[in-house]
C-alpha cells in the first residue's frame, strides 16, 4: 500500500471477532459491529430469514436481541419498509416507497435536516444530484431517492465517466459560498486527531480483532506518530485560504465511494448522506476518498487499474482546490489509522485492518 515497513506487523492468528451469535435459539450472522460506552458492543446481524437484527452485548446485562425493525429508543421505526441499517438505540435506515427514512434518537432529526439543506444545497449548486427532505418528525427524516448506480456496480467505461464528472463538480462544491457560520461545525486537525485517538482507545478497550492484546506497543507507536503529524498541521498555517478564514471549506467528512452514485443515462453524479457535514481543511475529504479506494482494493472489491482512475480524478480535484501535498498525505495517514481501527471490529475484514495499520510504518 504505502511500501513502508513491509512485514513489520506480525501475521494475524484468528480474528477474535464473532462471525455468528446464538441467542434464544436463534443463530445470527454478524454483519458489522460498533463499540459503545461502558464496554457495550452493538452488532448488526442477519437472522435465518435474511432480516437485519440489532443486538447489544452489555457486560452487565448480557446479550439483548431486538425484534426486527423495532427499537424503543427509535420510536418511529416500524417493520413496514426494507430495513437497511440498524444500530441499536442509535440509528436505523429503511427503504420505503417514497424514498429513504432515517430513524434517529429524539432531537437528531433537526441536525440531519440542516445538513441536508446546507451541504446538500452546495452540492446541488455544484452539479451533484442530492436527496431532498420530504418530511420530518422528532425522530425521523424522510429523504427522496437519488438516481444512479453505486460506483462499484458500474462498467469500466461508466466508472471512468463517473470519476471524470466528480472531478469537475467537487471543486465547485468546495469553492461554494457557505451560509451563516452558526450552521456549521468546524473540524480541524486537532478534531481529527481526537477522532483517531478515540478509535485507538476503542481497539484497546475491546481488543478488536485481537490486535490490542498482541500488538499493544505497535498500536501505541502508530497512534503517537499520526497524532503528532496532525498536531503539526494544527500548529502550522494552511497553504491557501478558502471561502472562510483558516483554509476551512465545506466538507462531507464521510466521503467515500459508497456515498456516490452515477446515472449513465444522464452522466449525473449523486452525492449522499450529509449528516456529518462540517467546515474542514480541503485535504480531509480528498484523503478519505483516496484511502477508501486503497481499502476497496485490499477488500478485493476493486482492481488496481480502476483504483488508479479514481486516484487520478482525486489528484485533479486536489490541484483544482489548491490542496497542499504534505497536508494531504498527513490526512491520508490519519484516515488509514482510523479505518484500520474501524475495520478491526468487522470479523470479515480484520486481516484488511491489520494490513492498513501495517502500512503506517
Coordinates of C-alpha atoms in Angstrom, one line a residue:
X1 CA 0.0 0.0 0.0
X2 CA 2.5 2.6 1.1
X3 CA 5.6 0.5 0.7
X4 CA 6.8 1.2 4.2
X5 CA 7.9 -1.3 6.9
X6 CA 6.8 -4.4 5.0
X7 CA 6.3 -7.3 7.3
X8 CA 6.7 -5.3 10.5
X9 CA 3.3 -6.3 11.7
X10 CA 3.0 -10.0 12.7
X11 CA 0.6 -12.2 10.8
X12 CA -2.9 -12.4 12.1
X13 CA -3.7 -15.6 14.0
X14 CA -7.5 -15.5 14.2
X15 CA -9.9 -12.6 14.0
X16 CA -11.3 -12.9 17.6
X17 CA -14.4 -11.2 16.3
X18 CA -17.6 -13.3 16.4
X19 CA -18.9 -14.4 13.0
X20 CA -22.1 -15.8 14.5
X21 CA -24.0 -15.2 17.7
X22 CA -26.6 -17.6 19.1
X23 CA -29.3 -16.2 21.4
X24 CA -32.7 -17.6 22.4
X25 CA -32.3 -20.5 20.0
X26 CA -31.6 -18.1 17.0
X27 CA -28.3 -18.2 15.2
X28 CA -27.4 -14.8 13.8
X29 CA -24.7 -13.9 11.2
X30 CA -22.8 -10.8 12.2
X31 CA -22.6 -8.1 9.5
X32 CA -20.7 -5.5 11.5
X33 CA -20.2 -4.1 15.0
X34 CA -19.5 -0.9 16.8
X35 CA -18.0 0.0 20.2
X36 CA -20.2 1.8 22.7
X37 CA -19.9 3.3 26.2
X38 CA -19.2 1.3 29.3
X39 CA -18.0 -1.8 27.4
X40 CA -21.2 -2.2 25.4
X41 CA -20.9 -3.6 21.9
X42 CA -23.6 -3.1 19.2
X43 CA -24.0 -5.7 16.5
X44 CA -25.9 -5.6 13.2
X45 CA -26.8 -9.1 12.2
X46 CA -28.9 -11.1 9.8
X47 CA -31.4 -13.8 11.1
X48 CA -32.3 -17.0 9.4
X49 CA -34.9 -15.1 7.3
X50 CA -32.3 -12.7 6.0
X51 CA -33.7 -9.8 8.0
X52 CA -31.5 -7.3 9.7
X53 CA -31.5 -7.6 13.5
X54 CA -29.9 -5.3 16.1
X55 CA -28.2 -6.8 19.1
X56 CA -26.2 -5.5 22.0
X57 CA -23.7 -7.1 24.3
X58 CA -23.6 -5.4 27.7
X59 CA -21.1 -6.8 30.2
X60 CA -23.6 -6.1 33.0
X61 CA -26.8 -7.4 31.2
X62 CA -25.5 -9.8 28.6
X63 CA -26.9 -10.2 25.1
X64 CA -30.1 -8.4 24.1
X65 CA -31.7 -9.1 20.7
X66 CA -34.2 -6.5 19.4
X67 CA -37.2 -7.5 17.4
X68 CA -36.9 -6.9 13.7
X69 CA -37.3 -3.2 12.9
X70 CA -38.3 -2.2 16.5
X71 CA -36.3 -0.1 18.9
X72 CA -37.8 1.7 21.9
X73 CA -35.1 4.5 21.5
X74 CA -36.1 4.9 17.9
X75 CA -39.9 5.1 18.3
X76 CA -40.6 5.9 14.6
X77 CA -39.1 2.6 13.4
X78 CA -41.7 0.1 12.3
X79 CA -41.4 -3.1 10.3
X80 CA -43.0 -1.6 7.2
X81 CA -40.1 -0.9 4.7
X82 CA -36.9 -2.7 3.9
X83 CA -34.5 -2.2 6.8
X84 CA -31.0 -1.4 5.5
X85 CA -29.2 -0.3 8.7
X86 CA -29.9 -0.7 12.4
X87 CA -27.6 0.3 15.2
X88 CA -29.4 -0.4 18.4
X89 CA -30.6 2.7 20.1
X90 CA -28.7 5.0 17.7
X91 CA -29.8 4.9 14.1
X92 CA -31.8 3.0 11.5
X93 CA -32.4 3.5 7.8
X94 CA -35.1 1.9 5.8
X95 CA -36.1 2.0 2.1
X96 CA -39.8 2.8 1.7
X97 CA -42.0 3.5 -1.4
X98 CA -41.3 7.3 -1.3
X99 CA -37.5 7.1 -0.6
X100 CA -35.4 6.5 2.5
X101 CA -36.4 7.2 6.1
X102 CA -33.7 7.8 8.7
X103 CA -34.8 6.9 12.3
X104 CA -32.9 8.8 15.0
X105 CA -32.9 9.5 18.7
X106 CA -35.0 12.3 19.9
X107 CA -33.7 15.7 18.6
X108 CA -31.4 14.2 16.0
X109 CA -33.6 14.9 13.0
X110 CA -33.0 18.7 13.1
X111 CA -29.3 18.3 12.5
X112 CA -29.9 16.0 9.6
X113 CA -32.3 18.4 8.0
X114 CA -30.0 21.3 8.5
X115 CA -27.0 19.4 7.0
X116 CA -29.1 18.2 4.0
X117 CA -30.2 21.8 3.3
X118 CA -26.7 23.4 3.8
X119 CA -24.2 20.9 2.4
X120 CA -26.8 19.3 0.1
X121 CA -27.6 22.7 -1.3
X122 CA -24.0 23.5 -2.0
X123 CA -23.6 20.0 -3.7
X124 CA -26.7 20.6 -5.8
X125 CA -25.4 24.0 -6.9
X126 CA -22.1 22.3 -7.9
X127 CA -23.9 19.9 -10.1
X128 CA -24.5 16.9 -7.9
X129 CA -27.8 15.1 -7.6
X130 CA -28.7 15.1 -3.9
X131 CA -31.6 13.8 -1.7
X132 CA -34.4 16.2 -0.8
X133 CA -36.1 16.4 2.6
X134 CA -39.6 15.1 2.0
X135 CA -40.8 15.1 5.6
X136 CA -39.5 15.2 9.2
X137 CA -40.6 14.4 12.7
X138 CA -38.9 14.5 16.1
X139 CA -37.4 11.0 15.5
X140 CA -37.2 10.7 11.7
X141 CA -36.3 12.3 8.4
X142 CA -37.8 11.2 5.1
X143 CA -35.4 11.7 2.1
X144 CA -36.0 11.4 -1.6
X145 CA -34.2 8.9 -3.8
X146 CA -31.2 9.9 -5.9
X147 CA -31.0 8.4 -9.4
X148 CA -27.9 6.3 -10.2
X149 CA -26.0 3.1 -9.6
X150 CA -23.4 2.5 -6.8
X151 CA -19.9 3.1 -8.2
X152 CA -18.7 -0.5 -7.6
X153 CA -21.5 -1.8 -9.8
X154 CA -20.5 0.3 -12.8
X155 CA -18.9 -0.9 -16.0
X156 CA -15.3 0.2 -16.6
X157 CA -16.5 2.8 -19.1
X158 CA -19.1 4.2 -16.8
X159 CA -16.6 4.1 -13.8
X160 CA -14.3 6.4 -15.8
X161 CA -17.2 8.7 -16.8
X162 CA -18.3 8.9 -13.1
X163 CA -14.9 10.0 -11.8
X164 CA -14.5 12.5 -14.6
X165 CA -17.8 14.2 -13.7
X166 CA -16.9 14.1 -10.0
X167 CA -13.5 15.7 -10.5
X168 CA -15.3 18.7 -12.2
X169 CA -18.1 19.0 -9.7
X170 CA -16.2 18.6 -6.5
X171 CA -14.0 21.7 -6.8
X172 CA -17.2 23.7 -7.4
X173 CA -18.7 22.4 -4.2
X174 CA -15.5 23.2 -2.2
X175 CA -15.4 26.7 -3.6
X176 CA -19.1 27.3 -2.8
X177 CA -20.1 30.2 -0.6
X178 CA -21.1 28.9 2.8
X179 CA -24.0 30.3 4.7
X180 CA -24.1 31.7 8.3
X181 CA -21.3 30.3 10.4
X182 CA -23.7 29.1 13.1
X183 CA -25.0 26.5 10.7
X184 CA -21.6 24.8 10.6
X185 CA -19.3 23.0 13.0
X186 CA -15.6 23.2 12.4
X187 CA -13.5 20.1 12.2
X188 CA -9.8 21.0 12.2
X189 CA -6.7 18.8 12.5
X190 CA -7.0 18.7 16.3
X191 CA -10.5 17.4 16.0
X192 CA -9.3 14.7 13.5
X193 CA -6.6 13.8 16.0
X194 CA -9.2 13.3 18.7
X195 CA -11.3 11.0 16.4
X196 CA -8.2 8.9 15.7
X197 CA -7.3 8.7 19.4
X198 CA -10.9 7.6 20.2
X199 CA -10.8 4.8 17.7
X200 CA -7.4 3.6 19.1
X201 CA -9.0 3.7 22.5
X202 CA -11.9 1.5 21.3
X203 CA -9.5 -1.1 19.8
X204 CA -7.6 -1.3 23.1
X205 CA -10.7 -1.4 25.3
X206 CA -12.4 -4.2 23.2
X207 CA -9.3 -5.9 21.9
X208 CA -10.9 -5.6 18.5
X209 CA -9.7 -8.3 16.1
X210 CA -7.3 -9.4 18.8
X211 CA -5.0 -6.6 17.8
X212 CA -4.7 -4.8 21.2
X213 CA -3.6 -7.9 23.2
X214 CA -0.9 -8.9 20.7
X215 CA 0.4 -5.6 19.3
X216 CA 0.0 -3.1 22.2
X217 CA 3.3 -1.4 21.6
X218 CA 2.8 -1.3 17.9
X219 CA -0.6 0.4 18.3
X220 CA 0.9 3.0 20.6
X221 CA 3.7 3.7 18.1
X222 CA 1.3 4.2 15.2
X223 CA -1.2 6.4 17.2
X224 CA 1.6 8.6 18.6
X225 CA 3.0 9.2 15.1
X226 CA -0.3 10.0 13.5
X227 CA -1.4 12.3 16.3
X228 CA 1.9 14.1 16.2
X229 CA 1.7 14.7 12.5
X230 CA -1.8 16.0 12.8
X231 CA -0.7 18.3 15.6
X232 CA 2.0 19.7 13.3
X233 CA -0.8 20.7 10.9
X234 CA -2.7 22.4 13.6
X235 CA 0.4 24.4 14.6
X236 CA 1.2 25.4 11.1
X237 CA -0.8 27.6 8.7
X238 CA -2.8 26.4 5.7
X239 CA -1.3 26.8 2.3
X240 CA -4.2 28.7 0.9
X241 CA -7.5 30.2 2.1
X242 CA -11.0 29.1 1.3
X243 CA -14.3 30.9 1.4
X244 CA -13.8 31.3 5.2
X245 CA -10.7 32.1 7.2
X246 CA -8.1 29.5 8.1
X247 CA -8.4 27.5 4.9
X248 CA -11.7 25.9 6.0
X249 CA -14.1 24.8 3.3
X250 CA -17.4 22.8 3.2
X251 CA -16.6 19.2 3.9
X252 CA -18.7 16.0 3.8
X253 CA -16.4 14.3 6.4
X254 CA -17.5 10.8 5.4
X255 CA -16.8 11.0 1.7
X256 CA -16.2 7.6 0.1
X257 CA -17.3 5.7 -3.0
X258 CA -20.3 4.3 -1.2
X259 CA -21.7 7.9 -0.8
X260 CA -21.7 8.4 -4.6
X261 CA -23.9 7.2 -7.4
X262 CA -23.7 7.6 -11.2
X263 CA -26.5 7.7 -13.7
X264 CA -25.2 6.5 -17.1
X265 CA -28.3 7.9 -18.8
X266 CA -27.7 11.4 -17.7
X267 CA -24.0 11.4 -16.8
X268 CA -25.2 12.7 -13.4
X269 CA -23.2 12.0 -10.2
X270 CA -25.2 11.7 -7.0
X271 CA -23.9 12.5 -3.5
X272 CA -25.5 11.1 -0.4
X273 CA -25.6 11.4 3.4
X274 CA -24.6 14.9 4.6
X275 CA -25.2 14.2 8.3
X276 CA -21.5 14.7 9.2
X277 CA -21.0 17.9 7.1
X278 CA -18.6 20.5 8.6
X279 CA -16.1 23.1 7.7
X280 CA -12.7 21.4 7.4
X281 CA -9.4 21.6 5.5
X282 CA -9.9 20.8 1.8
X283 CA -7.5 17.9 2.2
X284 CA -9.7 16.0 4.6
X285 CA -12.4 14.7 2.2
X286 CA -9.9 14.1 -0.6
X287 CA -7.7 11.9 1.7
X288 CA -10.7 10.0 3.0
X289 CA -11.9 9.2 -0.6
X290 CA -8.4 8.2 -1.7
X291 CA -7.8 5.8 1.1
X292 CA -11.2 4.2 0.6
X293 CA -10.0 3.3 -2.9
X294 CA -7.0 1.6 -1.2
X295 CA -9.4 -0.2 1.1
X296 CA -11.6 -1.5 -1.7
X297 CA -8.6 -2.9 -3.5
X298 CA -7.5 -4.7 -0.3
X299 CA -11.0 -6.0 0.2
X300 CA -10.9 -7.5 -3.3
X301 CA -13.8 -5.3 -4.5
X302 CA -11.9 -3.1 -6.9
X303 CA -8.9 -3.7 -9.2
X304 CA -5.8 -1.6 -9.2
X305 CA -6.5 -0.2 -12.7
X306 CA -9.9 1.1 -11.7
X307 CA -8.5 2.5 -8.4
X308 CA -5.9 4.4 -10.5
X309 CA -8.7 6.0 -12.5
X310 CA -10.2 7.3 -9.2
X311 CA -6.9 8.4 -7.8
X312 CA -6.2 10.4 -11.0
X313 CA -9.6 12.2 -10.6
X314 CA -8.7 12.9 -6.9
X315 CA -5.4 14.4 -7.9
X316 CA -7.1 16.6 -10.5
X317 CA -9.5 17.8 -7.9
X318 CA -6.7 18.4 -5.4
X319 CA -5.0 20.7 -7.8
X320 CA -8.2 22.5 -8.6
X321 CA -8.9 23.2 -4.9
X322 CA -5.3 24.2 -4.1
X323 CA -4.7 21.2 -1.7
X324 CA -1.3 21.0 -0.1
X325 CA 0.6 17.8 -0.7
X326 CA 2.0 17.4 2.8
X327 CA -1.3 18.1 4.5
X328 CA -3.0 15.7 2.1
X329 CA -0.6 12.9 3.0
X330 CA -1.0 13.6 6.7
X331 CA -4.7 13.3 6.4
X332 CA -4.3 10.1 4.4
X333 CA -2.2 8.6 7.2
X334 CA -4.8 9.6 9.7
X335 CA -7.5 8.0 7.6
X336 CA -5.6 4.8 7.3
X337 CA -5.2 4.7 11.0
X338 CA -8.9 5.4 11.7
X339 CA -10.2 2.9 9.1
X340 CA -7.8 0.3 10.4
X341 CA -9.4 0.6 13.8
X342 CA -12.9 0.7 12.4
X343 CA -12.5 -2.4 10.4
X344 CA -10.8 -4.3 13.2
X345 CA -14.4 -4.5 14.6
X346 CA -15.6 -6.4 11.5
X347 CA -14.7 -10.0 11.6
X348 CA -14.5 -10.5 7.8
X349 CA -12.1 -7.5 7.4
X350 CA -9.8 -8.0 10.3
X351 CA -6.9 -9.1 8.0
X352 CA -7.5 -5.9 5.9
X353 CA -7.5 -3.8 9.1
X354 CA -4.1 -5.3 10.0
X355 CA -2.7 -4.5 6.6
X356 CA -3.9 -0.9 6.8
X357 CA -2.2 -0.4 10.1
X358 CA 0.9 -2.2 8.9
X359 CA 1.2 0.4 6.1
X360 CA 1.6 3.1 8.6
X361 CA 5.2 2.4 9.3

